[in-house]
Coordinates of C-alpha atoms in Angstrom, one line a residue:
M182 CA 73.8 124.5 102.4
V183 CA 72.4 121.2 103.4
R184 CA 70.0 121.2 106.3
K185 CA 71.2 119.5 109.2
T186 CA 69.8 116.6 110.6
R187 CA 68.7 116.5 114.3
F188 CA 71.4 113.9 115.0
G189 CA 74.2 116.0 113.1
Q190 CA 73.0 118.8 115.3
I191 CA 73.6 116.7 118.8
L192 CA 76.8 116.2 117.2
L193 CA 77.7 119.4 116.7
N194 CA 76.6 120.7 120.2
K195 CA 78.7 117.6 122.1
G196 CA 82.0 119.2 119.9
I197 CA 82.5 115.6 118.2
V198 CA 82.5 117.3 115.0
N199 CA 82.8 121.1 113.6
E200 CA 80.3 122.8 111.5
E201 CA 82.7 122.7 108.5
T202 CA 83.1 118.7 108.8
L203 CA 79.5 118.0 109.3
E204 CA 78.5 120.7 106.3
K205 CA 80.7 118.7 103.8
A206 CA 79.7 115.0 105.3
L207 CA 76.4 116.4 104.6
Q208 CA 77.2 117.8 101.1
I209 CA 78.7 114.0 100.4
Q210 CA 75.5 112.0 101.6
A211 CA 73.2 114.2 99.4
E212 CA 75.1 113.4 96.6
E213 CA 75.5 109.8 97.0
D214 CA 73.0 107.3 95.4
P215 CA 69.4 108.2 97.0
N216 CA 68.8 104.2 96.5
N217 CA 71.6 103.3 98.7
P218 CA 72.7 106.3 100.7
R219 CA 75.1 106.2 103.7
A220 CA 74.2 107.1 107.3
L221 CA 75.9 110.5 108.5
G222 CA 77.5 108.4 111.1
D223 CA 78.9 106.2 108.7
I224 CA 80.5 109.3 106.5
L225 CA 81.8 111.0 109.6
V226 CA 83.8 107.7 110.7
S227 CA 84.9 106.6 106.8
D228 CA 85.7 109.6 105.3
F229 CA 86.5 112.0 107.9
K230 CA 88.0 110.0 110.6
I231 CA 85.8 110.5 113.4
D232 CA 86.0 108.5 116.2
H233 CA 84.0 105.7 115.8
H234 CA 82.9 105.3 119.7
A235 CA 82.2 109.3 119.8
V236 CA 79.5 108.8 117.0
F237 CA 77.9 105.8 117.6
G238 CA 78.2 105.3 121.3
L239 CA 76.0 108.8 121.1
L240 CA 73.8 107.4 118.7
A241 CA 73.0 104.4 121.3
E242 CA 72.7 106.8 123.7
I243 CA 70.3 108.8 122.2
Y244 CA 68.2 105.7 121.1
A245 CA 68.3 104.1 124.6
F246 CA 70.1 101.1 123.9
R247 CA 72.3 99.4 126.4
E248 CA 76.1 99.6 126.3
I249 CA 78.5 96.6 127.3
N250 CA 82.0 96.8 128.3
I251 CA 83.5 93.3 128.0
D252 CA 87.3 92.5 128.8
V253 CA 88.0 90.3 125.9
A254 CA 91.2 88.7 127.8
R255 CA 89.1 87.3 130.2
V256 CA 86.5 85.8 127.8
D257 CA 86.2 82.1 129.3
K258 CA 86.2 79.0 127.2
N259 CA 82.7 78.2 128.3
Q260 CA 81.8 81.7 126.8
I261 CA 83.7 81.2 123.5
K262 CA 81.9 77.7 123.4
H263 CA 78.2 79.1 124.1
T264 CA 78.8 82.0 121.2
K265 CA 80.2 79.6 118.5
E266 CA 76.9 77.5 119.1
I267 CA 74.4 80.2 118.9
L268 CA 76.9 81.1 115.3
A269 CA 76.7 77.4 114.1
K270 CA 72.6 78.2 114.3
F271 CA 73.0 81.0 111.6
P272 CA 73.3 80.5 107.9
E273 CA 76.5 80.8 106.7
E274 CA 76.3 83.5 104.3
F275 CA 74.2 85.6 106.8
K276 CA 76.6 85.0 109.6
K277 CA 79.4 86.3 107.5
E278 CA 77.6 89.6 106.6
L279 CA 76.7 90.0 110.3
L280 CA 80.3 89.1 111.3
Y281 CA 81.9 91.5 108.6
K282 CA 79.7 94.5 109.8
K283 CA 81.0 93.8 113.6
I284 CA 77.8 92.5 114.4
L285 CA 78.3 89.5 117.1
P286 CA 75.4 86.9 118.1
Y287 CA 77.0 86.8 121.8
Q288 CA 74.6 84.9 124.4
I289 CA 71.0 84.0 125.2
S290 CA 70.0 85.4 128.6
T291 CA 67.5 82.6 130.1
G292 CA 64.2 83.9 132.1
R293 CA 60.5 83.6 131.2
R294 CA 61.7 83.5 127.7
N295 CA 65.1 83.1 126.0
T296 CA 66.5 86.2 124.6
L297 CA 69.7 86.5 122.1
I298 CA 71.8 89.1 123.2
V299 CA 73.6 90.4 119.8
L300 CA 76.5 93.1 120.1
A301 CA 76.5 95.8 117.3
S302 CA 78.9 98.6 116.8
V303 CA 76.4 100.1 114.9
P304 CA 72.9 99.5 116.9
T305 CA 70.7 101.2 114.1
D306 CA 71.8 98.8 111.7
E307 CA 69.2 97.5 109.2
I308 CA 70.8 94.0 109.2
L309 CA 69.8 93.6 112.4
E310 CA 65.7 93.3 111.8
K311 CA 66.7 90.4 109.3
I312 CA 67.7 88.2 112.4
P313 CA 63.9 86.6 113.1
V314 CA 63.6 86.2 109.2
Y315 CA 67.1 83.8 108.9
T316 CA 66.5 82.3 112.2
D317 CA 64.9 80.5 114.9
F318 CA 65.6 83.6 117.1
K319 CA 62.4 85.6 117.4
K320 CA 63.4 87.3 120.9
Y321 CA 66.7 89.2 121.0
E322 CA 68.1 92.6 122.1
V323 CA 70.9 94.7 120.4
V324 CA 73.3 96.2 122.5
Y325 CA 75.7 98.5 121.8
C326 CA 79.4 97.3 122.1
R327 CA 82.8 99.2 121.2
L328 CA 83.9 98.6 117.6
A329 CA 87.3 97.7 119.0
T330 CA 86.1 95.5 121.6
L331 CA 84.1 93.5 119.1
R332 CA 86.5 92.9 116.8
D333 CA 88.7 91.5 119.5
L334 CA 85.9 89.5 120.3
I335 CA 85.1 88.3 116.8
E336 CA 89.1 87.8 116.2
L337 CA 88.7 85.2 119.2
I338 CA 85.4 83.4 118.7
S339 CA 85.2 83.5 114.9
P340 CA 88.7 84.7 113.1
Q341 CA 88.5 85.8 109.7
K342 CA 89.4 82.7 107.1
N343 CA 91.8 83.3 104.3
E344 CA 90.3 80.6 101.3
F345 CA 93.8 80.9 99.7
L346 CA 95.7 80.2 102.4
D347 CA 94.2 77.2 103.4
L348 CA 95.2 75.8 100.8
L349 CA 98.6 76.6 100.9
E350 CA 98.9 72.9 102.8
E351 CA 97.8 71.2 99.6
S352 CA 99.9 73.6 97.5
S353 CA 103.3 72.6 99.2
R354 CA 102.6 69.0 99.0
V355 CA 102.1 69.3 95.1
I356 CA 105.2 71.5 95.0
E357 CA 107.3 68.8 96.1
E358 CA 106.2 66.5 93.3
S359 CA 107.0 69.1 90.6
D360 CA 110.1 68.7 88.2
E361 CA 112.7 71.3 88.1
L362 CA 112.6 74.0 85.6
D363 CA 115.3 74.0 82.9
S364 CA 118.2 75.5 84.3
G365 CA 120.5 75.0 81.2
G366 CA 119.6 77.9 78.8
G367 CA 117.1 80.2 80.5
V368 CA 113.6 79.7 81.5
D369 CA 111.2 76.9 80.0
E370 CA 108.0 78.4 79.6
Y371 CA 106.2 75.1 79.1
A372 CA 107.7 74.1 82.1
L373 CA 107.0 77.1 84.0
D374 CA 102.8 76.8 83.4
E375 CA 102.9 73.4 84.3
E376 CA 104.6 74.4 87.8
I377 CA 102.1 76.8 88.4
N378 CA 98.9 74.8 87.8
K379 CA 99.9 72.2 89.6
S380 CA 101.3 74.4 93.0
L381 CA 98.5 76.5 93.3
L382 CA 100.8 79.3 93.4
V383 CA 97.7 81.8 92.5
N384 CA 96.5 80.8 95.8
L385 CA 99.4 81.8 97.8
F386 CA 99.8 85.2 95.8
E387 CA 95.7 85.8 96.3
G388 CA 96.2 84.9 100.0
C389 CA 99.1 87.0 100.2
L390 CA 97.0 90.4 99.4
I391 CA 94.4 89.4 101.6
E392 CA 96.8 88.9 104.5
A393 CA 98.6 92.4 103.9
V394 CA 95.3 94.1 103.8
R395 CA 94.1 92.6 106.8
K396 CA 97.4 93.1 108.8
G397 CA 98.1 96.8 107.6
A398 CA 100.9 96.4 105.4
S399 CA 102.2 99.6 103.1
D400 CA 104.1 97.4 101.2
V401 CA 104.5 93.7 99.9
H402 CA 107.8 92.6 98.8
I403 CA 108.3 89.2 96.8
I404 CA 112.3 88.4 96.9
P405 CA 114.0 85.5 95.2
Y406 CA 116.0 83.6 98.5
Q407 CA 117.3 80.5 96.4
Q408 CA 117.0 78.7 93.4
S409 CA 113.7 77.3 95.1
S410 CA 112.6 79.2 97.8
V411 CA 111.1 82.8 97.5
D412 CA 110.6 85.0 100.6
F413 CA 107.9 87.5 101.3
Y414 CA 108.0 90.4 103.1
F415 CA 105.1 92.9 104.7
R416 CA 106.4 96.5 105.6
V417 CA 104.0 97.4 108.6
D418 CA 104.4 100.4 110.8
G419 CA 107.4 101.5 108.3
I420 CA 109.3 97.6 109.0
L421 CA 109.6 94.5 106.8
T422 CA 109.0 91.5 108.6
L423 CA 109.1 88.0 106.9
W424 CA 105.8 86.7 106.3
H425 CA 106.0 83.2 104.4
R426 CA 108.7 81.7 103.1
Q427 CA 108.0 79.2 99.8
D428 CA 110.0 76.5 99.4
N429 CA 110.2 74.2 96.7
T430 CA 109.1 76.8 93.9
S431 CA 111.4 78.6 91.3
P432 CA 111.0 82.5 91.7
E433 CA 110.6 82.6 88.3
A434 CA 107.3 80.8 88.6
I435 CA 106.1 83.4 91.5
A436 CA 106.6 86.1 89.2
A437 CA 105.1 84.5 86.6
V438 CA 102.1 84.5 88.6
V439 CA 102.4 88.1 90.2
K440 CA 102.3 89.2 86.1
D441 CA 99.5 87.1 85.2
R442 CA 97.6 88.3 87.8
A443 CA 98.2 92.1 87.4
N444 CA 97.2 94.7 84.4
G445 CA 99.8 96.3 82.6
V446 CA 102.8 94.4 82.7
D447 CA 104.6 91.8 80.3
R448 CA 104.9 88.1 81.7
F449 CA 107.5 87.2 79.0
E450 CA 110.0 90.2 79.9
R451 CA 112.4 89.4 82.4
D452 CA 114.7 92.0 81.7
T453 CA 113.7 95.3 82.1
A454 CA 111.4 96.9 84.8
Q455 CA 108.0 97.3 84.6
D456 CA 105.4 99.1 86.3
G457 CA 101.5 97.6 86.8
F458 CA 98.7 97.6 89.0
A459 CA 95.9 95.5 90.5
Q460 CA 92.6 95.9 92.3
R461 CA 90.7 93.4 94.4
L462 CA 87.4 93.1 96.4
I463 CA 88.7 92.3 99.8
D464 CA 86.3 92.3 103.1
G465 CA 83.9 94.1 101.0
H466 CA 86.4 97.2 100.0
L467 CA 87.8 97.7 96.9
I468 CA 91.5 97.9 97.3
R469 CA 94.0 98.9 94.7
F470 CA 98.1 97.5 93.9
R471 CA 100.6 99.0 92.7
I472 CA 103.2 97.0 91.3
S473 CA 106.9 97.3 90.8
I474 CA 109.2 94.6 89.0
I475 CA 112.8 94.7 88.5
P476 CA 115.2 92.4 87.2
I477 CA 117.9 91.4 89.7
V478 CA 121.4 89.2 89.5
S479 CA 121.9 86.0 91.7
S480 CA 124.9 83.6 92.3
E481 CA 123.1 81.4 89.6
Y482 CA 123.8 83.2 86.1
E483 CA 121.8 81.4 84.0
R484 CA 118.6 81.9 86.1
R485 CA 116.8 85.4 85.6
F486 CA 115.3 86.5 89.0
E487 CA 113.1 89.6 89.6
S488 CA 112.0 91.5 92.7
V489 CA 108.6 92.3 93.3
V490 CA 106.9 95.2 95.4
I491 CA 103.5 95.6 95.7
R492 CA 102.0 99.3 97.3
V493 CA 98.6 98.4 98.7
V494 CA 96.7 101.1 98.5
D495 CA 93.9 101.1 100.9
D496 CA 91.9 104.3 100.6
R497 CA 90.4 103.6 104.0
N498 CA 94.0 105.2 105.7
V499 CA 93.4 108.1 104.1
I500 CA 93.3 110.9 106.9
T501 CA 90.5 113.3 105.5
D502 CA 90.2 115.7 108.7
L503 CA 93.5 117.7 108.8
R504 CA 93.1 117.8 112.8
K505 CA 93.2 114.1 113.3
L506 CA 96.8 114.0 111.8
G507 CA 98.0 114.4 115.2
F508 CA 100.4 117.6 115.1
Q509 CA 101.4 119.4 118.3
K510 CA 99.3 122.4 119.3
Q511 CA 101.6 125.1 117.8
A512 CA 102.1 123.3 114.5
E513 CA 98.6 122.2 113.8
A514 CA 97.6 126.1 114.7
D515 CA 100.4 127.3 112.0
F516 CA 99.5 124.6 109.4
V517 CA 95.6 125.4 109.8
K518 CA 96.6 128.9 109.4
A519 CA 98.3 128.4 106.4
V520 CA 96.4 126.5 104.3
S521 CA 93.5 128.6 105.2
K522 CA 95.0 131.2 103.0
S523 CA 93.9 132.0 99.3
R524 CA 97.7 131.9 98.1
G525 CA 101.2 130.7 98.8
I526 CA 102.8 127.4 99.0
I527 CA 102.4 124.6 101.5
L528 CA 105.6 122.7 101.1
L529 CA 106.1 118.9 103.0
T530 CA 109.8 117.6 103.3
G531 CA 110.7 114.6 104.5
P532 CA 112.8 111.5 103.6
T533 CA 110.2 108.5 101.5
G534 CA 107.9 107.0 103.9
S535 CA 107.9 110.2 106.5
G536 CA 104.2 110.8 105.9
K537 CA 104.5 113.6 103.5
S538 CA 101.6 112.2 101.2
T539 CA 99.1 111.5 104.0
T540 CA 99.6 115.3 105.4
L541 CA 98.9 116.7 101.9
M542 CA 95.8 114.6 101.6
A543 CA 94.6 115.6 104.7
A544 CA 95.2 119.4 103.9
L545 CA 93.7 119.1 100.2
H546 CA 90.5 117.7 102.0
F547 CA 90.7 120.9 104.4
V548 CA 90.5 123.4 101.2
I549 CA 88.3 121.3 98.6
D550 CA 85.0 123.1 98.3
P551 CA 82.7 123.0 95.1
S552 CA 83.3 126.7 94.7
K553 CA 87.1 126.0 93.9
N554 CA 89.0 124.1 91.0
V555 CA 91.4 121.7 92.4
L556 CA 93.9 120.3 90.6
T557 CA 96.4 117.6 91.1
C558 CA 99.5 116.5 89.0
E559 CA 101.1 113.2 90.7
D560 CA 103.2 110.6 89.3
P561 CA 101.9 107.7 90.1
V562 CA 98.3 109.1 91.4
E563 CA 97.5 106.7 94.4
Y564 CA 94.5 108.0 96.5
V565 CA 91.0 109.2 94.2
I566 CA 90.5 112.4 96.0
R567 CA 86.8 113.6 95.9
G568 CA 86.7 116.9 94.6
A569 CA 89.6 117.1 92.9
R570 CA 90.8 117.1 89.1
Q571 CA 94.1 114.6 89.1
I572 CA 95.9 114.6 86.0
K573 CA 97.0 111.4 84.8
I574 CA 100.5 111.5 84.0
G575 CA 101.6 109.0 81.2
N576 CA 103.7 108.3 77.4
R577 CA 101.7 111.4 76.0
L578 CA 101.7 114.1 79.0
S579 CA 105.0 114.1 81.0
F580 CA 105.4 115.7 84.3
D581 CA 106.6 118.9 82.5
D582 CA 104.0 119.3 80.2
A583 CA 101.5 118.7 82.9
I584 CA 102.7 121.4 84.7
R585 CA 102.4 124.0 81.8
V586 CA 98.8 122.9 81.5
I587 CA 97.7 123.5 85.0
L588 CA 98.8 126.9 84.4
R589 CA 96.2 127.1 81.5
H590 CA 93.1 125.4 83.2
D591 CA 92.0 127.9 85.5
P592 CA 93.0 126.7 88.9
D593 CA 92.3 128.0 92.4
V594 CA 94.1 125.1 94.5
V595 CA 97.0 123.0 92.5
M596 CA 98.9 120.0 94.1
V597 CA 102.0 119.4 92.8
G598 CA 103.6 116.1 93.5
E599 CA 107.2 117.2 94.1
I600 CA 109.5 120.2 93.1
R601 CA 112.0 118.1 91.7
D602 CA 114.0 121.0 89.2
K603 CA 113.6 124.7 88.4
I604 CA 111.0 124.4 86.0
T605 CA 108.4 123.0 88.8
A606 CA 110.2 125.3 91.3
D607 CA 109.1 128.2 89.1
T608 CA 105.8 127.0 88.4
A609 CA 105.0 126.9 92.2
I610 CA 106.7 130.1 92.7
K611 CA 104.1 131.6 89.6
L612 CA 101.0 129.7 90.8
A613 CA 101.6 131.5 94.5
N614 CA 102.6 134.8 93.2
T615 CA 99.5 135.2 90.6
G616 CA 96.9 134.2 93.9
H617 CA 96.7 130.4 93.9
L618 CA 97.3 128.1 97.0
T619 CA 99.8 125.4 95.7
F620 CA 100.8 122.1 97.9
S621 CA 103.7 120.4 97.0
T622 CA 107.1 118.0 98.6
L623 CA 110.7 118.1 98.7
H624 CA 113.2 116.0 100.1
T625 CA 115.3 117.5 102.5
N626 CA 115.7 117.0 106.0
D627 CA 114.6 119.8 107.9
A628 CA 112.5 122.9 107.2
P629 CA 115.4 125.6 107.2
S630 CA 117.6 123.5 104.3
A631 CA 114.1 123.6 101.9
I632 CA 114.6 127.2 101.6
S633 CA 118.5 126.2 100.8
R634 CA 117.3 123.9 98.2
L635 CA 114.9 126.2 96.8
Y636 CA 117.7 128.9 96.4
K637 CA 120.2 126.8 95.0
M638 CA 117.4 125.7 92.1
G639 CA 117.6 128.8 91.2
V640 CA 114.7 131.1 93.2
E641 CA 115.5 134.3 93.9
T642 CA 115.1 135.4 97.5
F643 CA 112.2 137.9 97.7
L644 CA 110.2 135.4 95.5
L645 CA 110.8 132.5 98.4
A646 CA 109.9 134.8 101.1
Y647 CA 106.8 136.0 100.2
A648 CA 105.7 132.8 98.4
V649 CA 106.0 130.0 100.5
N650 CA 103.2 130.2 103.4
I651 CA 104.6 127.5 105.5
I652 CA 107.2 124.2 105.4
I653 CA 106.5 121.5 107.6
A654 CA 109.5 118.9 108.1
Q655 CA 108.4 115.4 109.3
R656 CA 109.2 112.0 110.0
L657 CA 107.2 108.9 111.3
V658 CA 108.0 107.0 114.3
R659 CA 106.5 103.8 115.7
K660 CA 104.3 104.0 118.7
L661 CA 104.3 102.1 121.3
C662 CA 101.6 99.7 122.6
D663 CA 99.7 100.9 125.0
N664 CA 99.3 97.2 126.2
C665 CA 102.3 96.2 127.0
K666 CA 104.7 99.1 127.0
R667 CA 106.8 99.5 130.3
P668 CA 108.9 102.6 132.3
L669 CA 112.2 102.9 131.1
S670 CA 114.7 100.1 132.5
K671 CA 117.3 102.0 135.2
E672 CA 120.2 101.2 133.3
K673 CA 119.1 103.1 130.6
Y674 CA 119.0 106.6 132.4
E675 CA 122.0 107.7 131.9
A676 CA 121.7 107.4 127.9
A677 CA 118.3 108.9 128.5
L678 CA 119.8 111.8 130.2
S679 CA 122.5 112.6 127.1
F680 CA 119.4 112.4 124.7
G681 CA 117.8 115.2 126.4
I682 CA 115.0 113.5 128.6
L683 CA 114.8 115.4 131.7
E684 CA 115.6 113.9 135.5
E685 CA 112.4 114.3 137.2
D686 CA 110.4 112.7 133.9
L687 CA 112.3 109.4 134.8
K688 CA 111.8 109.6 138.4
A689 CA 108.0 110.1 138.0
G690 CA 108.3 107.0 135.6
R691 CA 106.7 109.4 132.8
I692 CA 109.1 107.8 129.9
F693 CA 108.6 104.5 128.6
E694 CA 110.3 101.8 126.2
A695 CA 108.7 98.6 124.3
N696 CA 108.8 95.5 125.4
E697 CA 110.6 93.8 123.0
K698 CA 108.5 90.6 122.9
G699 CA 105.5 92.3 122.6
C700 CA 101.8 91.1 123.0
K701 CA 98.7 90.2 121.2
K702 CA 97.8 93.3 120.4
C703 CA 101.4 94.6 118.7
T704 CA 104.4 93.8 116.8
A705 CA 107.6 93.7 119.2
G706 CA 106.0 96.3 121.6
Y707 CA 104.8 98.9 118.7
K708 CA 101.2 99.2 117.3
G709 CA 100.7 102.1 114.6
R710 CA 102.9 105.1 113.8
L711 CA 102.6 108.9 114.7
N712 CA 104.4 111.9 113.2
I713 CA 107.1 114.1 114.9
C714 CA 107.3 117.3 112.8
E715 CA 108.8 121.0 112.8
A716 CA 106.6 123.4 111.2
L717 CA 108.6 126.5 109.9
Y718 CA 105.6 129.2 109.4
F719 CA 106.8 132.2 107.2
T720 CA 106.4 135.4 109.7
P721 CA 107.5 138.8 109.1
E722 CA 110.6 138.2 110.7
V723 CA 111.4 134.6 109.3
R724 CA 110.6 136.7 105.3
K725 CA 112.8 139.3 106.3
A726 CA 115.6 137.0 107.4
I727 CA 115.3 135.3 104.0
V728 CA 115.2 138.5 101.7
E729 CA 118.5 139.9 103.4
S730 CA 120.3 136.8 102.9
G731 CA 123.6 137.2 101.1
A732 CA 125.2 134.5 98.5
E733 CA 123.8 131.9 101.3
I734 CA 120.7 131.3 102.9
D735 CA 121.5 131.4 106.9
E736 CA 119.5 128.4 108.0
E737 CA 120.5 128.5 111.4
L738 CA 119.6 132.2 111.9
I739 CA 116.0 130.8 110.6
R740 CA 116.0 128.1 112.9
S741 CA 116.8 130.4 115.8
I742 CA 114.1 133.0 114.4
A743 CA 111.4 130.2 114.1
E744 CA 112.1 128.2 117.3
K745 CA 112.0 132.0 119.4
Q746 CA 108.4 132.1 117.9
G747 CA 107.5 128.7 119.4
M748 CA 108.5 126.4 116.8
L749 CA 109.9 122.9 118.2
S750 CA 112.8 121.1 116.3
I751 CA 112.1 117.7 115.0
K752 CA 114.3 116.4 118.0
D753 CA 112.1 118.4 120.4
S754 CA 108.8 117.4 118.8
G755 CA 110.5 113.7 119.2
L756 CA 111.2 114.5 123.2
D757 CA 107.6 116.0 123.7
R758 CA 105.8 112.6 122.4
I759 CA 108.3 110.6 124.7
R760 CA 107.3 112.4 127.6
N761 CA 103.8 112.0 126.9
G762 CA 104.6 108.3 126.7
L763 CA 103.6 107.9 123.0
T764 CA 106.9 106.7 121.7
S765 CA 110.6 105.7 122.9
I766 CA 114.2 106.9 122.7
A767 CA 115.1 104.7 120.5
E768 CA 112.7 105.5 117.8
I769 CA 113.3 109.0 118.0
A770 CA 117.1 108.5 118.4
Y771 CA 116.5 106.6 115.1
A772 CA 114.5 109.2 113.2
T773 CA 116.4 112.1 114.0
S774 CA 120.1 110.4 113.8
E775 CA 120.8 112.1 110.4
D776 CA 119.8 116.1 112.5

C-alpha cells in the first residue's frame, strides 16, 4: 500500500474519491518517472475522470487562493482589449504554454503598486513562477478560476489557431490554377503529384485532424462529392455534419494525401479495401487515428474514387472510473456487484456506436490489479490499457487462435472483444466456469435476446444460467444543452403522453426539448451524450427460468422477472432521463425505435 499524502487524505475525507481510486492513483504516481512525476490531482482528473473543480477547487481552498467567478457572456469589449494588451507583452512561446495549461493573465489591478491578476485552473502549477522571469510583471496574484470558465475565456480572447487551416485560402487560390487530371484511362500519377504539391492539400488534411480532435469528433469521413469536389464530415455526438467542402480538387488527390500521411497503406492500390493508422501530437497530447479506405463507384466509370473514414482514438476520452459512466442507481449497483465477483461473464450488448467499448474499459479499470493477470483479445486494439496484456491480432495470429492461446496463458481476467460464433461463446463459457472473470460484447437489441442468441449458438441452458453474471444492453443518446434547452411546447403534449410521459411532469415543466437553432456551446441544442440501458442481473430466479427453458428461451418471462426485481427496460431508462431534463423525447424515441 502506497502512503497517502495529506491532500489525498483530505480528498478521501471530503468524499471526492474513494479508498480504491485513491490507492490506484497513488500507485500510478509511484510508478511514474521520478524526474517528471505528475501531481496526484492531475492523475485523478486525467486517468480517473474525477471532476476538475472538485479536486483543484479544494486545492485552492487549502492553499488559500482567492477564487473568481466570471460570466463569460458578459465580458465586455474593453476587458477583452485589456487582456489582449497584457498577452501581447508575453513572449510568444511562453504565452502559448500558459494558455495551453489554461492559465490566463487577465487584468492589472491598479493601486499603490500595480498587480497582474493571473487566472489559473491549477493554481499551484510551477510554470506560474516563471512569469517574473519571462516578463516585466514582477508583482502578480494567482487567482483560482474554474476550468470550464477559463476555456471559454481563452476561446473568446485568444482562440487556438490551426496553422494548417490558415493556409486554406492560399491553397484554394492555387488549386484553381491547377490542371485537370488525366480522365482518359485512369490516374496520371505525375499530374497527381503536381496537384498535391501545388495545392497544399497536406495542410488541409493535417488541419482536418487537428479540428476533429478539438471539436470532439469520433470519426472523420472524407467522401468524393463530384468530379472535382470532396466533402469532409465530422461525427460529433453520433451525428455526421459537414465540416468542409473542398472544391476544384480531385478526390484522387485527397485520397493520395491521406495514404502518404498514414502508415500501413499503399498509395498506388485503389481497387481493394485498406486499413492503416497515423498518430499526431495535438495540443500536447498524442492522438492516434485508425484509417479505413474502400474503393467506391461513381457516375464517371473511368475515375477511381475511394471513401476514407478516420477513427479518432483519444485516450483522454477513456472513462476509467466505473461510477462515472452515469448508470442509473440499480443498474450501477448490479454492475458493480457483477464485476466484483472472481468469476463469470460480463456481457455488453447493443448496436455499433452504443458505448459498449467505453463501458468495458471502465469495468476493466475497476478490476485491474497488480496481483491479477488481465488479458484482452481485440481486433483492432483501440486504447492502451495500463496493467493489461493486450493481444495483437495479425496475419500470423488470428482471432480464433488468440482465443485458444488465452486459455493457456494463466489469466485471471479476460476481455474477448466480441462473441461472434460458437468457438468464442464456448471459450467464454469455459473461462467463466473455470474461475475467470470474463468481459465481452454481443450485437443484440436488448438483454433477454442476448440469452437467446447464445443459446442458438449452441450453448446449453444450464451453462448459460450459471456462467453469466450480468447482461447490459445500452444505447447512447444526445444530451440536451443546459444553456439553451427549453420546456416542451404545448402542441407536443399529446405525443408526449402517448410515449409514456406523465401529465404531472408536463404541468410541472420537467420535460424539455432541444432548441434547434442551438447556441455557442452546443450543436442544434445538444451537447455530449449519455447512456440509457437495461441491466439484467442473473439472480437465482432468472437462472431458474433459463434452466427450465424448453426448445426456446422465454425472453418475456425473463424480462418480467427482472423488471419485478427493479430492472429498467431501455425505454424506461430513457423516460427517467427525460424526466430529469437530461435528454429529449425525440432522442429516446429514435434510440428505442426498434424495441
